[in-house]
Amino acid sequence: MFEGMFAGRVAVVTGGARGIGKTVAEEFRKAGASVCVIDLLPNDFFIGDVGDKNALESFAEKIAGAYGRVDFLVNNALPVMKGIDACSYEEFDYALRVGVAAPFYLTKLLLPFFAPGASVVNISSSRDRMSQPQTESYTAAKGGISALTHALAVSLAGKARVNSISPGWIDTSFRRYEGPDASQQPAGRVGNPLDIASMVLYLCSDMAGFITGENICIDGGMTHLMIYHNDCGWTLQENRGPEK
């Protein structure tokens, strides 16, 4: 669908050496774009920590020197997930640096190089609206980037469209699930990175030219499903009532 669509364009992907970010980078390359990745893992452009201000500045400087323009920025790098019982102040602060401060600062650094029609896509999570116990650092970061998205969309009007995606259960190994794991999803399966990458490329394309400031939840419908006794492989236990 996107083959050749982004020839001559430059895409920046944080956390682009693994998982969803790796697939996003691969799909941009298939579509003809040059891709600039930053990740702690080895990659062909820049090895660094997005939670480090100096690393972000060096990364942006390298992009400017190599291409002089940015068409697409995908803020995908993954913050640490720790809960209130075990998460230290320093770990919580680092999660917010990776998940919120880095997307803000990298957007600021690259803004002078945004080409006409530029697009920013932030990767949030369905955890921006629902939680498991002991996930405060990750959940706070993902909630923050969702709010940052609509703020940036307003501030960057006329310069770039800014949207976010909130993935649900995405298996980055592309494993296929059966039974309750699949049936509890209204879409009938667990997601994979291509489900997210396809939306990233769509949001960066002219087809999405009238979409900005939006958060799109891609979770197979999971956040809309209420599960009670004998639904989707779940059985009510004695002396425990439904909590929803």
Coordinates of N, CA and C in Angstrom, one line a residue, residues 8-220:
G8 N 12.5 9.8 -1.0 CA 13.1 11.1 -0.8 C 12.8 11.7 0.5
R9 N 11.9 11.1 1.3 CA 11.6 11.6 2.7 C 12.5 11.0 3.7
V10 N 12.5 11.7 4.9 CA 13.3 11.3 6.0 C 12.5 11.0 7.2
A11 N 12.6 9.8 7.8 CA 11.8 9.4 8.9 C 12.7 9.2 10.1
V12 N 12.3 9.7 11.3 CA 13.1 9.5 12.5 C 12.3 8.7 13.4
V13 N 12.9 7.6 14.0 CA 12.2 6.6 14.8 C 13.0 6.4 16.1
T14 N 12.5 6.8 17.2 CA 13.2 6.5 18.5 C 12.8 5.0 18.9
G15 N 13.8 4.4 19.6 CA 13.5 3.0 19.9 C 13.3 2.1 18.7
G16 N 14.0 2.4 17.6 CA 13.8 1.8 16.3 C 14.6 0.5 16.1
A17 N 15.2 -0.1 17.1 CA 16.0 -1.3 16.8 C 15.3 -2.6 17.3
R18 N 14.1 -2.4 17.9 CA 13.4 -3.6 18.3 C 11.9 -3.4 18.4
G19 N 11.2 -4.5 18.5 CA 9.8 -4.4 18.7 C 9.0 -3.6 17.6
I20 N 8.0 -2.8 18.1 CA 7.2 -2.0 17.2 C 8.1 -1.0 16.5
G21 N 9.0 -0.4 17.1 CA 9.9 0.6 16.5 C 10.7 0.0 15.3
K22 N 11.2 -1.2 15.5 CA 11.9 -1.8 14.4 C 11.0 -2.0 13.2
T23 N 9.8 -2.5 13.4 CA 8.9 -2.7 12.3 C 8.5 -1.4 11.6
V24 N 8.3 -0.4 12.4 CA 8.0 0.9 11.8 C 9.1 1.4 10.9
A25 N 10.4 1.2 11.4 CA 11.5 1.6 10.6 C 11.6 0.8 9.3
E26 N 11.4 -0.5 9.4 CA 11.4 -1.3 8.2 C 10.3 -1.0 7.2
E27 N 9.2 -0.6 7.7 CA 8.1 -0.3 6.8 C 8.4 1.1 6.1
F28 N 9.0 2.0 6.8 CA 9.3 3.3 6.2 C 10.4 3.0 5.1
R29 N 11.3 2.2 5.4 CA 12.4 1.9 4.4 C 11.7 1.2 3.1
K30 N 10.8 0.3 3.3 CA 10.1 -0.3 2.2 C 9.3 0.7 1.4
A31 N 8.9 1.8 2.1 CA 8.1 2.8 1.4 C 9.1 3.9 0.7
G32 N 10.4 3.7 0.8 CA 11.3 4.5 0.2 C 12.0 5.6 1.0
A33 N 11.6 5.7 2.3 CA 12.2 6.7 3.1 C 13.6 6.4 3.6
S34 N 14.4 7.4 3.9 CA 15.6 7.2 4.7 C 15.2 7.3 6.1
V35 N 15.8 6.4 7.0 CA 15.3 6.3 8.3 C 16.5 6.5 9.3
C36 N 16.3 7.4 10.3 CA 17.2 7.7 11.3 C 16.7 7.1 12.6
V37 N 17.4 6.1 13.2 CA 17.0 5.4 14.4 C 17.9 5.8 15.5
I38 N 17.4 6.0 16.7 CA 18.1 6.1 18.0 C 17.6 5.0 18.9
D39 N 18.6 4.2 19.4 CA 18.2 3.1 20.3 C 19.5 2.8 21.1
L40 N 19.2 2.2 22.3 CA 20.3 1.7 23.1 C 21.0 0.4 22.5
L41 N 20.2 -0.3 21.6 CA 20.7 -1.4 20.9 C 21.4 -1.0 19.7
P42 N 22.3 -1.9 19.2 CA 23.0 -1.6 17.9 C 22.1 -1.3 16.8
N43 N 22.4 -0.3 16.0 CA 21.6 0.0 14.8 C 22.5 0.8 13.8
D44 N 22.0 1.1 12.7 CA 22.9 1.7 11.6 C 23.0 3.2 11.6
F45 N 22.4 3.8 12.7 CA 22.4 5.3 12.6 C 23.0 5.9 13.9
F46 N 22.3 5.6 15.1 CA 22.8 6.3 16.3 C 22.4 5.4 17.5
I47 N 23.5 5.1 18.3 CA 23.3 4.3 19.5 C 23.3 5.3 20.7
G48 N 22.2 5.4 21.4 CA 22.1 6.4 22.5 C 20.8 6.2 23.3
D49 N 20.8 6.9 24.4 CA 19.7 6.9 25.4 C 18.8 8.1 25.2
V50 N 17.5 7.9 24.8 CA 16.7 9.1 24.6 C 16.4 9.8 26.0
G51 N 16.7 9.2 27.1 CA 16.5 9.8 28.4 C 17.7 10.7 28.7
D52 N 18.7 10.8 27.8 CA 19.9 11.6 28.0 C 19.8 12.9 27.1
K53 N 19.7 14.1 27.7 CA 19.5 15.3 26.9 C 20.7 15.4 25.9
N54 N 21.9 15.1 26.3 CA 23.0 15.3 25.4 C 23.0 14.3 24.2
A55 N 22.5 13.1 24.5 CA 22.3 12.1 23.4 C 21.3 12.6 22.4
L56 N 20.2 13.2 22.8 CA 19.2 13.8 21.9 C 19.7 14.9 21.1
E57 N 20.5 15.7 21.7 CA 21.1 16.9 20.9 C 22.1 16.3 19.9
S58 N 22.9 15.3 20.2 CA 23.8 14.8 19.3 C 23.1 14.1 18.1
F59 N 22.0 13.4 18.5 CA 21.2 12.7 17.5 C 20.6 13.7 16.5
A60 N 20.0 14.7 17.0 CA 19.4 15.8 16.2 C 20.5 16.4 15.3
E61 N 21.6 16.6 15.8 CA 22.7 17.3 15.1 C 23.2 16.3 13.9
K62 N 23.2 15.0 14.2 CA 23.6 14.1 13.1 C 22.6 14.1 12.0
I63 N 21.3 14.1 12.4 CA 20.2 14.1 11.4 C 20.3 15.3 10.5
A64 N 20.5 16.5 11.2 CA 20.6 17.7 10.4 C 21.8 17.7 9.5
G65 N 22.9 17.2 9.9 CA 24.1 17.1 9.1 C 23.9 16.2 7.9
A66 N 23.2 15.0 8.2 CA 23.1 14.0 7.1 C 22.1 14.3 6.1
Y67 N 21.0 15.0 6.5 CA 19.8 15.2 5.6 C 19.3 16.6 5.5
G68 N 19.5 17.4 6.6 CA 19.0 18.8 6.6 C 17.5 18.9 6.6
R69 N 16.8 17.8 6.8 CA 15.3 17.9 6.8 C 14.7 16.7 7.5
V70 N 13.5 16.9 8.1 CA 12.8 15.8 8.7 C 11.4 15.8 8.2
D71 N 10.9 14.7 7.7 CA 9.5 14.6 7.3 C 8.6 14.0 8.3
F72 N 9.1 13.0 9.0 CA 8.3 12.2 9.9 C 9.1 11.9 11.2
L73 N 8.5 12.2 12.3 CA 9.1 11.9 13.6 C 8.2 10.9 14.4
V74 N 8.7 9.7 14.7 CA 7.9 8.7 15.5 C 8.6 8.6 16.8
N75 N 7.9 9.1 17.9 CA 8.5 8.9 19.2 C 7.9 7.6 19.8
N76 N 8.8 6.6 19.9 CA 8.4 5.3 20.2 C 9.1 4.7 21.4
A77 N 10.2 5.3 21.8 CA 11.1 4.6 22.8 C 10.3 4.3 24.1
L78 N 10.6 3.1 24.6 CA 9.8 2.5 25.7 C 10.3 2.9 27.1
P79 N 9.4 3.5 27.9 CA 9.8 3.8 29.3 C 9.7 2.5 30.1
V80 N 10.5 2.6 31.2 CA 10.5 1.4 32.2 C 9.1 1.3 32.8
M81 N 8.7 0.1 33.1 CA 7.4 -0.2 33.8 C 7.7 -0.7 35.2
K82 N 7.5 0.1 36.2 CA 7.6 -0.3 37.6 C 6.5 0.4 38.4
G83 N 6.1 -0.3 39.5 CA 5.0 0.2 40.3 C 5.4 0.9 41.6
I84 N 4.4 1.4 42.3 CA 4.6 2.2 43.4 C 5.4 1.5 44.5
D85 N 5.3 0.2 44.6 CA 6.0 -0.6 45.7 C 7.5 -0.6 45.4
A86 N 7.9 -0.7 44.2 CA 9.3 -1.0 43.9 C 10.0 0.2 43.1
C87 N 9.2 1.1 42.6 CA 9.8 2.1 41.7 C 10.4 3.3 42.6
S88 N 11.7 3.5 42.4 CA 12.3 4.6 43.1 C 12.0 6.0 42.4
Y89 N 12.3 7.1 43.1 CA 12.1 8.4 42.5 C 12.9 8.5 41.2
E90 N 14.1 8.0 41.3 CA 15.0 8.1 40.1 C 14.5 7.3 38.9
E91 N 13.9 6.2 39.2 CA 13.4 5.3 38.1 C 12.1 6.0 37.5
F92 N 11.3 6.5 38.4 CA 10.0 7.2 37.9 C 10.4 8.4 37.1
D93 N 11.4 9.2 37.5 CA 11.8 10.3 36.8 C 12.4 9.9 35.4
Y94 N 13.2 8.8 35.4 CA 13.7 8.4 34.1 C 12.6 7.9 33.2
A95 N 11.6 7.3 33.7 CA 10.5 6.8 32.8 C 9.8 8.0 32.2
L96 N 9.7 9.1 32.9 CA 9.1 10.3 32.4 C 10.0 11.0 31.4
R97 N 11.3 10.9 31.6 CA 12.2 11.5 30.7 C 12.2 10.8 29.3
V98 N 12.1 9.5 29.4 CA 12.1 8.7 28.2 C 10.7 8.9 27.5
G99 N 9.7 8.8 28.3 CA 8.3 8.7 27.7 C 7.7 10.1 27.4
V100 N 8.1 11.2 28.0 CA 7.5 12.5 27.8 C 8.5 13.6 27.4
A101 N 9.5 13.7 28.3 CA 10.5 14.8 28.0 C 11.2 14.6 26.7
A102 N 11.6 13.4 26.4 CA 12.3 13.1 25.2 C 11.5 13.4 23.9
P103 N 10.3 12.9 23.8 CA 9.4 13.3 22.7 C 9.3 14.8 22.5
F104 N 9.1 15.5 23.7 CA 9.0 17.0 23.6 C 10.3 17.6 23.1
Y105 N 11.4 17.2 23.7 CA 12.6 17.9 23.4 C 13.1 17.5 22.0
L106 N 12.9 16.3 21.6 CA 13.3 15.9 20.2 C 12.5 16.7 19.2
T107 N 11.2 16.8 19.4 CA 10.4 17.6 18.5 C 10.9 19.0 18.5
K108 N 11.2 19.6 19.6 CA 11.7 21.0 19.6 C 13.0 21.1 18.9
L109 N 13.9 20.1 19.0 CA 15.2 20.2 18.3 C 15.1 20.0 16.8
L110 N 14.1 19.2 16.4 CA 14.0 18.9 15.0 C 13.0 19.9 14.3
L111 N 12.3 20.6 15.0 CA 11.3 21.5 14.4 C 11.9 22.5 13.3
P112 N 13.1 23.0 13.5 CA 13.6 23.9 12.4 C 13.8 23.2 11.1
F113 N 13.9 21.8 11.2 CA 14.2 21.0 10.0 C 12.9 20.3 9.4
F114 N 11.8 20.6 10.0 CA 10.6 19.9 9.5 C 10.3 20.4 8.1
A115 N 10.1 19.5 7.2 CA 9.7 19.8 5.8 C 8.2 20.1 5.7
P116 N 7.8 20.8 4.7 CA 6.3 21.0 4.5 C 5.6 19.7 4.5
G117 N 4.5 19.6 5.3 CA 3.7 18.4 5.4 C 4.2 17.4 6.4
A118 N 5.1 17.9 7.3 CA 5.7 17.0 8.3 C 4.6 16.4 9.2
S119 N 5.0 15.3 9.8 CA 4.0 14.6 10.7 C 4.8 14.0 11.9
V120 N 4.2 14.2 13.1 CA 4.8 13.6 14.3 C 3.8 12.5 14.7
V121 N 4.2 11.3 15.0 CA 3.4 10.3 15.6 C 4.0 9.8 16.9
N122 N 3.3 9.9 18.0 CA 3.7 9.5 19.3 C 3.1 8.2 19.6
I123 N 3.9 7.2 20.2 CA 3.4 5.9 20.5 C 3.0 5.9 22.0
S124 N 1.8 5.9 22.3 CA 1.3 5.9 23.7 C 1.0 4.4 24.0
S125 N -0.1 4.2 24.7 CA -0.6 2.8 25.1 C -2.0 2.9 25.5
S126 N -2.7 1.8 25.4 CA -4.1 1.7 26.0 C -4.0 1.9 27.5
R127 N -2.8 1.8 28.1 CA -2.7 2.0 29.5 C -2.8 3.5 29.8
D128 N -2.9 4.4 28.8 CA -3.2 5.8 29.1 C -4.7 5.9 29.6
R129 N -5.5 4.8 29.5 CA -6.8 4.9 30.0 C -7.3 3.7 30.9
M130 N -6.4 2.8 31.1 CA -6.6 1.6 32.0 C -5.3 1.1 32.5
S131 N -5.4 0.4 33.7 CA -4.2 0.0 34.4 C -4.2 -1.4 34.9
Q132 N -3.0 -1.9 35.1 CA -2.8 -3.1 36.0 C -2.1 -2.5 37.3
P133 N -2.2 -3.3 38.4 CA -1.4 -2.9 39.6 C 0.1 -2.8 39.3
Q134 N 0.8 -1.9 40.0 CA 2.2 -1.8 39.9 C 2.8 -1.5 38.5
T135 N 2.1 -0.5 37.9 CA 2.6 -0.1 36.6 C 2.7 1.4 36.5
E136 N 2.9 2.1 37.6 CA 2.7 3.6 37.6 C 3.7 4.3 36.7
S137 N 4.9 3.9 36.6 CA 5.9 4.7 35.9 C 5.6 4.7 34.4
Y138 N 5.2 3.5 33.9 CA 4.9 3.4 32.5 C 3.6 4.1 32.1
T139 N 2.6 3.8 33.0 CA 1.2 4.4 32.8 C 1.3 5.9 32.8
A140 N 2.0 6.5 33.7 CA 2.1 7.9 33.8 C 2.8 8.5 32.5
A141 N 3.8 7.8 32.1 CA 4.5 8.3 30.9 C 3.6 8.2 29.7
K142 N 2.8 7.1 29.5 CA 2.0 7.0 28.4 C 0.8 8.0 28.4
G143 N 0.3 8.2 29.6 CA -0.7 9.3 29.8 C -0.2 10.6 29.4
G144 N 1.0 10.9 29.8 CA 1.7 12.2 29.5 C 1.8 12.4 28.0
I145 N 2.3 11.4 27.3 CA 2.5 11.6 25.9 C 1.2 11.7 25.1
S146 N 0.1 11.1 25.6 CA -1.2 11.3 25.0 C -1.6 12.8 25.1
A147 N -1.4 13.4 26.3 CA -1.8 14.8 26.5 C -0.8 15.7 25.7
L148 N 0.5 15.3 25.7 CA 1.4 16.1 24.9 C 1.1 16.2 23.5
T149 N 0.5 15.1 23.0 CA 0.1 15.0 21.5 C -0.8 16.2 21.1
H150 N -1.9 16.3 21.9 CA -2.9 17.4 21.4 C -2.3 18.8 21.7
A151 N -1.5 18.9 22.7 CA -0.9 20.2 22.9 C 0.1 20.6 21.8
L152 N 0.9 19.6 21.4 CA 1.8 19.9 20.2 C 1.0 20.1 18.9
A153 N -0.1 19.4 18.8 CA -0.9 19.6 17.5 C -1.4 21.0 17.4
V154 N -1.7 21.6 18.5 CA -2.2 23.0 18.5 C -1.0 24.0 18.3
S155 N 0.1 23.7 19.0 CA 1.2 24.6 18.9 C 1.9 24.5 17.5
L156 N 1.9 23.4 16.9 CA 2.6 23.2 15.6 C 1.6 23.3 14.4
A157 N 0.5 23.8 14.6 CA -0.5 24.0 13.5 C 0.2 24.8 12.4
G158 N 0.1 24.2 11.2 CA 0.7 24.8 10.0 C 2.1 24.4 9.8
K159 N 2.7 23.7 10.8 CA 4.1 23.2 10.6 C 4.2 21.7 10.6
A160 N 3.3 21.1 11.4 CA 3.3 19.6 11.4 C 2.0 19.1 12.0
R161 N 1.5 18.0 11.5 CA 0.4 17.3 12.2 C 1.0 16.4 13.3
V162 N 0.3 16.3 14.4 CA 0.7 15.5 15.5 C -0.4 14.6 16.0
N163 N -0.1 13.3 16.0 CA -1.1 12.4 16.4 C -0.4 11.3 17.3
S164 N -1.2 10.6 18.0 CA -0.7 9.5 18.8 C -1.4 8.2 18.6
I165 N -0.8 7.1 18.8 CA -1.4 5.7 18.7 C -1.3 5.1 20.1
S166 N -2.3 4.5 20.5 CA -2.3 3.7 21.8 C -2.5 2.2 21.5
P167 N -1.4 1.5 21.4 CA -1.5 0.0 21.2 C -2.1 -0.7 22.4
G168 N -2.8 -1.7 22.1 CA -3.2 -2.7 23.2 C -2.2 -3.8 23.3
W169 N -2.6 -5.0 23.3 CA -1.8 -6.2 23.4 C -1.1 -6.4 22.0
I170 N 0.1 -6.1 21.9 CA 0.9 -6.3 20.7 C 2.0 -7.3 21.0
D171 N 2.1 -8.4 20.4 CA 3.1 -9.4 20.5 C 4.2 -9.1 19.5
T172 N 5.4 -8.6 20.0 CA 6.4 -8.1 19.1 C 7.1 -9.3 18.4
S173 N 6.9 -10.5 18.8 CA 7.5 -11.7 18.2 C 6.6 -12.2 17.1
F174 N 5.4 -11.6 16.8 CA 4.5 -12.0 15.8 C 3.9 -13.4 16.2
R175 N 3.9 -13.8 17.4 CA 3.3 -15.1 17.8 C 1.8 -15.0 17.6
R176 N 1.2 -16.1 17.2 CA -0.2 -16.3 17.0 C -0.8 -17.0 18.2
Y177 N -1.9 -16.5 18.7 CA -2.5 -17.0 19.9 C -3.9 -17.6 19.5
E178 N -4.2 -18.6 20.3 CA -5.6 -19.3 20.2 C -6.2 -19.3 21.6
G179 N -7.5 -19.8 21.6 CA -8.2 -19.9 22.9 C -8.5 -18.5 23.5
P180 N -8.6 -18.5 24.8 CA -9.1 -17.2 25.5 C -8.2 -16.0 25.1
D181 N -6.9 -16.2 24.9 CA -6.0 -15.1 24.6 C -6.5 -14.4 23.4
A182 N -7.0 -15.1 22.4 CA -7.5 -14.5 21.1 C -9.0 -14.1 21.3
S183 N -9.8 -15.0 21.9 CA -11.2 -14.7 21.9 C -11.6 -13.6 22.8
Q184 N -10.8 -13.2 23.7 CA -11.1 -12.0 24.6 C -10.9 -10.7 23.8
Q185 N -10.3 -10.8 22.6 CA -10.2 -9.6 21.8 C -11.4 -9.6 20.8
P186 N -12.2 -8.5 20.7 CA -13.3 -8.5 19.8 C -12.8 -8.7 18.3
A187 N -11.6 -8.3 18.0 CA -11.0 -8.6 16.7 C -10.7 -10.0 16.4
G188 N -10.6 -10.8 17.5 CA -10.4 -12.3 17.4 C -9.0 -12.7 17.4
R189 N -8.1 -11.8 17.7 CA -6.6 -12.2 17.7 C -5.9 -11.1 18.5
V190 N -4.6 -11.5 18.9 CA -3.7 -10.6 19.5 C -3.0 -9.8 18.4
G191 N -2.7 -8.6 18.7 CA -2.0 -7.7 17.7 C -0.6 -8.0 17.4
N192 N -0.1 -7.5 16.3 CA 1.4 -7.6 16.0 C 1.9 -6.2 15.6
P193 N 3.2 -6.0 15.5 CA 3.7 -4.7 15.2 C 3.3 -4.1 13.9
L194 N 2.9 -4.9 12.9 CA 2.4 -4.4 11.6 C 1.1 -3.6 11.8
D195 N 0.3 -4.0 12.8 CA -0.9 -3.3 13.1 C -0.7 -1.9 13.5
I196 N 0.4 -1.7 14.1 CA 0.8 -0.3 14.6 C 1.5 0.4 13.5
A197 N 2.5 -0.3 12.8 CA 3.3 0.4 11.8 C 2.4 0.9 10.6
S198 N 1.4 0.1 10.3 CA 0.5 0.5 9.2 C -0.2 1.8 9.5
M199 N -0.6 2.0 10.7 CA -1.3 3.2 11.1 C -0.3 4.4 11.2
V200 N 1.0 4.1 11.6 CA 2.0 5.1 11.6 C 2.2 5.7 10.2
L201 N 2.4 4.8 9.3 CA 2.6 5.3 7.9 C 1.4 6.0 7.3
Y202 N 0.2 5.5 7.7 CA -1.0 6.1 7.2 C -1.1 7.6 7.8
L203 N -0.8 7.7 9.1 CA -0.9 9.1 9.7 C 0.1 10.0 9.1
C204 N 1.2 9.4 8.6 CA 2.3 10.3 8.0 C 2.0 10.6 6.5
S205 N 1.0 9.9 5.9 CA 0.7 10.1 4.5 C -0.3 11.3 4.3
D206 N -0.4 11.7 3.0 CA -1.4 12.7 2.7 C -2.8 12.2 2.9
M207 N -3.0 10.9 2.9 CA -4.4 10.4 3.1 C -4.9 10.8 4.5
A208 N -4.0 11.1 5.4 CA -4.4 11.6 6.8 C -4.2 13.1 7.0
G209 N -4.3 13.8 5.9 CA -4.0 15.2 5.9 C -4.9 16.1 6.8
F210 N -6.1 15.5 7.1 CA -7.1 16.3 7.9 C -7.2 15.7 9.3
I211 N -6.2 14.9 9.7 CA -6.1 14.3 11.1 C -5.0 14.9 11.8
T212 N -5.3 15.6 12.9 CA -4.2 16.0 13.8 C -4.8 16.2 15.2
G213 N -3.9 16.0 16.2 CA -4.4 16.1 17.6 C -5.1 14.9 18.1
E214 N -5.1 13.8 17.3 CA -5.9 12.6 17.7 C -5.1 11.5 18.4
N215 N -5.8 10.7 19.2 CA -5.2 9.5 19.7 C -6.0 8.4 19.2
I216 N -5.4 7.4 18.5 CA -6.0 6.3 17.9 C -5.7 5.0 18.7
C217 N -6.6 4.4 19.3 CA -6.4 3.2 20.1 C -6.5 2.0 19.2
I218 N -5.4 1.2 19.1 CA -5.4 0.0 18.3 C -5.2 -1.2 19.2
D219 N -6.3 -1.7 19.6 CA -6.2 -2.8 20.7 C -7.2 -3.9 20.4
G220 N -7.6 -4.1 19.1 CA -8.5 -5.1 18.8 C -9.9 -5.0 19.5

